[in-house]
Amino acid sequence: MTIGFLPALGSGIRSLAEAGQLSRLLDGYMRPYADAFGEVLYFSYLPESLEEFTSDPALLRRVRVFAPAQPMSRGRRALTMARAHADEFRRCRALRVFQITGTIPARRATKRFGVPYVTTYGFWYAQLSAPGLMGRLKRPLKARVEKRGLHDAAAVFATTEELRSAASRFSSRVELLPNGVDTQLFVPAGTALRSGPLRVLYVGRLSPEKNLETIVHATSSLGAGA
């Protein structure tokens, strides 16, 4: 059985590697899916090949990357991907979409070839807009992408209860699937107070959807000694 992977809009293996998430993609997704289904097709937005990131013969044998021959805008790639790789999309039994922005080519593949897709819903995409006029102009478009992406999905994986509730307004099947945590590395601290200044440790990407500004505001009352 063949499963297709669709990354977030404009993303690819290289961008995940630059964000420190290469192992998560290769060992957390590609390898388990290849073991379970047999073959994985990864549709990238970036000119790249799997050989740039791994020499593992098992992965190279069962995972194939389909990428543009040269750089192109992410919007154009999203709108032309299903046509450019029509034969490969037809081979897929289902599509696994990473984040709601990846549903743009997925919806086209569903409409053209009848291939169902499952998407992750991990943040409020419609609310993630830069401040200013351009941000306000883009917000309705993002809301439309979000709504249609959820509506047409065969299933949605929501990472929080709040997002599950929101997705249920548009999708008939929503599963709560929180992001995984290595419980050997991240465990609750003891109840005893430590000496020295208070610290808040954030582990993750420095990207807008993480909303780190809220952490800064929430901890500002701790004072300069924190």
XYZ file of C-alpha atoms in Angstrom:
226
model
C 0.000 0.000 0.000
C 1.206 3.497 -0.813
C 0.689 6.498 1.479
C 1.383 10.076 0.413
C 2.870 12.717 2.708
C 2.002 16.388 2.214
C 3.964 18.884 4.338
C 2.775 22.310 5.418
C 2.555 24.986 2.729
C 6.046 25.847 1.466
C 7.774 23.202 3.555
C 9.974 20.233 2.818
C 12.623 18.002 4.310
C 15.242 20.754 4.239
C 13.130 23.263 6.141
C 12.358 20.644 8.787
C 16.057 19.795 9.051
C 16.907 23.477 9.516
C 14.346 23.629 12.330
C 15.882 20.604 14.068
C 13.055 18.248 13.106
C 14.781 15.915 10.654
C 14.873 12.987 13.072
C 11.205 13.533 13.890
C 10.305 13.273 10.205
C 12.558 10.348 9.325
C 12.207 8.251 12.471
C 8.848 9.442 13.762
C 6.891 9.402 10.516
C 8.619 8.045 7.409
C 10.004 4.892 8.985
C 6.856 3.861 10.941
C 4.564 4.566 7.982
C 6.841 2.662 5.599
C 6.895 -0.263 8.035
C 3.109 -0.240 8.364
C 2.065 0.412 4.764
C 5.026 -0.504 2.568
C 5.704 2.691 0.601
C 5.666 6.436 1.325
C 5.622 9.193 -1.300
C 6.711 12.607 0.004
C 5.567 15.620 -2.031
C 7.923 18.494 -1.259
C 7.758 22.213 -1.996
C 11.555 22.447 -2.196
C 14.070 21.186 -4.797
C 15.592 18.331 -2.801
C 16.117 14.581 -2.596
C 15.978 12.112 0.262
C 19.612 11.140 -0.361
C 20.654 14.590 0.894
C 19.402 13.728 4.376
C 19.884 10.001 4.908
C 21.894 7.059 3.626
C 19.642 4.480 5.284
C 19.004 1.851 2.574
C 15.650 0.830 4.072
C 14.303 4.377 3.889
C 15.754 5.013 0.441
C 14.119 1.833 -0.815
C 10.626 2.516 0.556
C 10.355 6.331 0.598
C 10.354 8.430 -2.567
C 10.514 12.218 -2.692
C 8.791 14.195 -5.445
C 10.059 17.757 -5.620
C 10.081 20.645 -8.103
C 13.093 20.752 -10.403
C 13.770 24.359 -9.407
C 12.529 26.819 -6.777
C 8.976 28.078 -7.233
C 6.509 30.027 -5.144
C 4.724 27.958 -2.546
C 1.329 29.072 -3.837
C 2.077 27.956 -7.380
C 3.490 24.664 -6.140
C 0.402 24.015 -4.001
C -1.956 24.666 -6.910
C -0.012 22.628 -9.487
C 1.264 19.733 -7.371
C -1.635 17.346 -8.061
C -1.316 17.889 -11.799
C 2.487 17.714 -11.868
C 2.513 14.377 -10.034
C -0.823 12.964 -11.168
C 0.398 9.379 -11.589
C 1.979 9.370 -8.140
C -1.126 10.789 -6.444
C -3.273 8.127 -8.117
C -1.077 5.440 -6.573
C -1.731 6.686 -3.045
C -4.338 4.875 -0.978
C -4.536 7.900 1.331
C -2.726 11.176 2.020
C -1.270 12.178 5.388
C -1.256 15.984 5.603
C 0.944 17.845 8.096
C -0.861 21.012 9.211
C -3.939 22.548 7.672
C -2.008 24.535 5.040
C -1.011 21.263 3.402
C -4.627 20.562 2.510
C -4.539 22.837 -0.552
C -2.991 20.181 -2.854
C -4.703 17.419 -0.866
C -8.157 18.765 -1.686
C -7.237 18.906 -5.362
C -6.029 15.304 -5.264
C -9.244 14.234 -3.556
C -11.365 15.997 -6.154
C -9.394 14.731 -9.169
C -8.457 11.221 -8.103
C -10.721 10.373 -5.172
C -7.792 9.958 -2.772
C -8.885 10.693 0.833
C -6.701 12.684 3.185
C -6.173 12.991 6.922
C -4.783 16.226 8.324
C -3.239 17.491 11.523
C -4.888 20.565 13.042
C -2.268 21.971 15.377
C -2.840 25.727 15.532
C -5.307 28.476 14.619
C -4.107 29.088 11.077
C -6.798 31.680 10.337
C -5.607 33.791 13.269
C -1.917 33.537 12.367
C -1.476 36.737 10.386
C 1.139 39.445 10.558
C 0.022 42.772 12.003
C -0.916 45.551 9.631
C -2.959 45.875 6.465
C -1.573 42.807 4.657
C -2.254 40.644 7.670
C -5.862 41.794 7.822
C -6.303 41.189 4.096
C -4.918 37.657 4.307
C -6.973 36.618 7.333
C -10.214 35.842 5.398
C -8.257 33.767 2.859
C -6.580 31.800 5.631
C -9.944 31.212 7.300
C -11.279 29.853 4.010
C -8.321 27.485 3.580
C -8.779 26.290 7.154
C -12.528 25.725 6.874
C -12.381 23.883 3.554
C -9.366 21.848 4.594
C -11.180 20.617 7.691
C -14.483 20.057 5.905
C -13.079 17.880 3.113
C -10.781 15.766 5.304
C -11.670 12.123 5.886
C -10.413 12.654 9.438
C -8.700 15.356 11.482
C -6.056 14.941 14.196
C -6.430 17.841 16.646
C -3.564 18.393 19.069
C -5.600 20.071 21.834
C -9.144 19.810 23.155
C -9.816 23.413 22.138
C -8.749 22.706 18.560
C -10.753 19.468 18.542
C -13.868 21.403 19.481
C -13.221 23.997 16.766
C -12.540 21.379 14.070
C -15.735 19.506 14.967
C -17.733 22.424 13.568
C -16.543 21.512 10.065
C -15.424 17.864 10.150
C -17.512 14.817 11.047
C -14.521 12.885 12.367
C -12.027 14.568 14.674
C -9.608 12.661 16.900
C -7.716 14.201 19.815
C -4.050 13.353 19.271
C -1.711 15.540 21.377
C 1.856 16.063 20.214
C 4.153 13.371 21.534
C 6.590 14.025 24.376
C 9.672 12.021 25.341
C 8.727 11.256 28.946
C 12.246 10.029 29.696
C 13.628 13.519 29.049
C 10.714 15.692 30.141
C 9.280 14.847 33.557
C 7.578 16.978 36.232
C 10.022 18.749 38.512
C 10.000 18.186 42.239
C 7.748 20.288 44.449
C 10.613 21.847 46.426
C 11.503 25.380 45.343
C 14.948 25.814 43.855
C 17.256 28.600 44.908
C 18.091 31.382 42.505
C 15.935 33.249 39.994
C 12.771 31.695 38.613
C 13.142 30.305 35.106
C 10.725 29.257 32.400
C 12.180 26.741 29.946
C 10.713 26.637 26.447
C 11.637 23.729 24.174
C 10.505 24.122 20.592
C 10.706 26.149 17.416
C 10.863 29.948 17.394
C 7.913 30.398 15.043
C 4.801 32.620 15.132
C 2.299 29.805 15.698
C 4.006 28.945 18.995
C 2.744 32.270 20.378
C 5.772 32.859 22.608
C 4.704 36.462 23.082
C 2.011 35.178 25.443
C 4.654 33.520 27.630
C 6.604 36.778 27.811
C 3.526 38.727 28.871
C 2.377 36.057 31.323
C 5.748 35.931 33.099
C 6.474 39.663 33.078
C 5.129 39.972 36.632
C 8.002 37.804 37.891
C 10.243 40.839 37.710
C 13.785 41.500 36.560
C 15.177 38.793 38.806
C 13.484 36.024 36.811
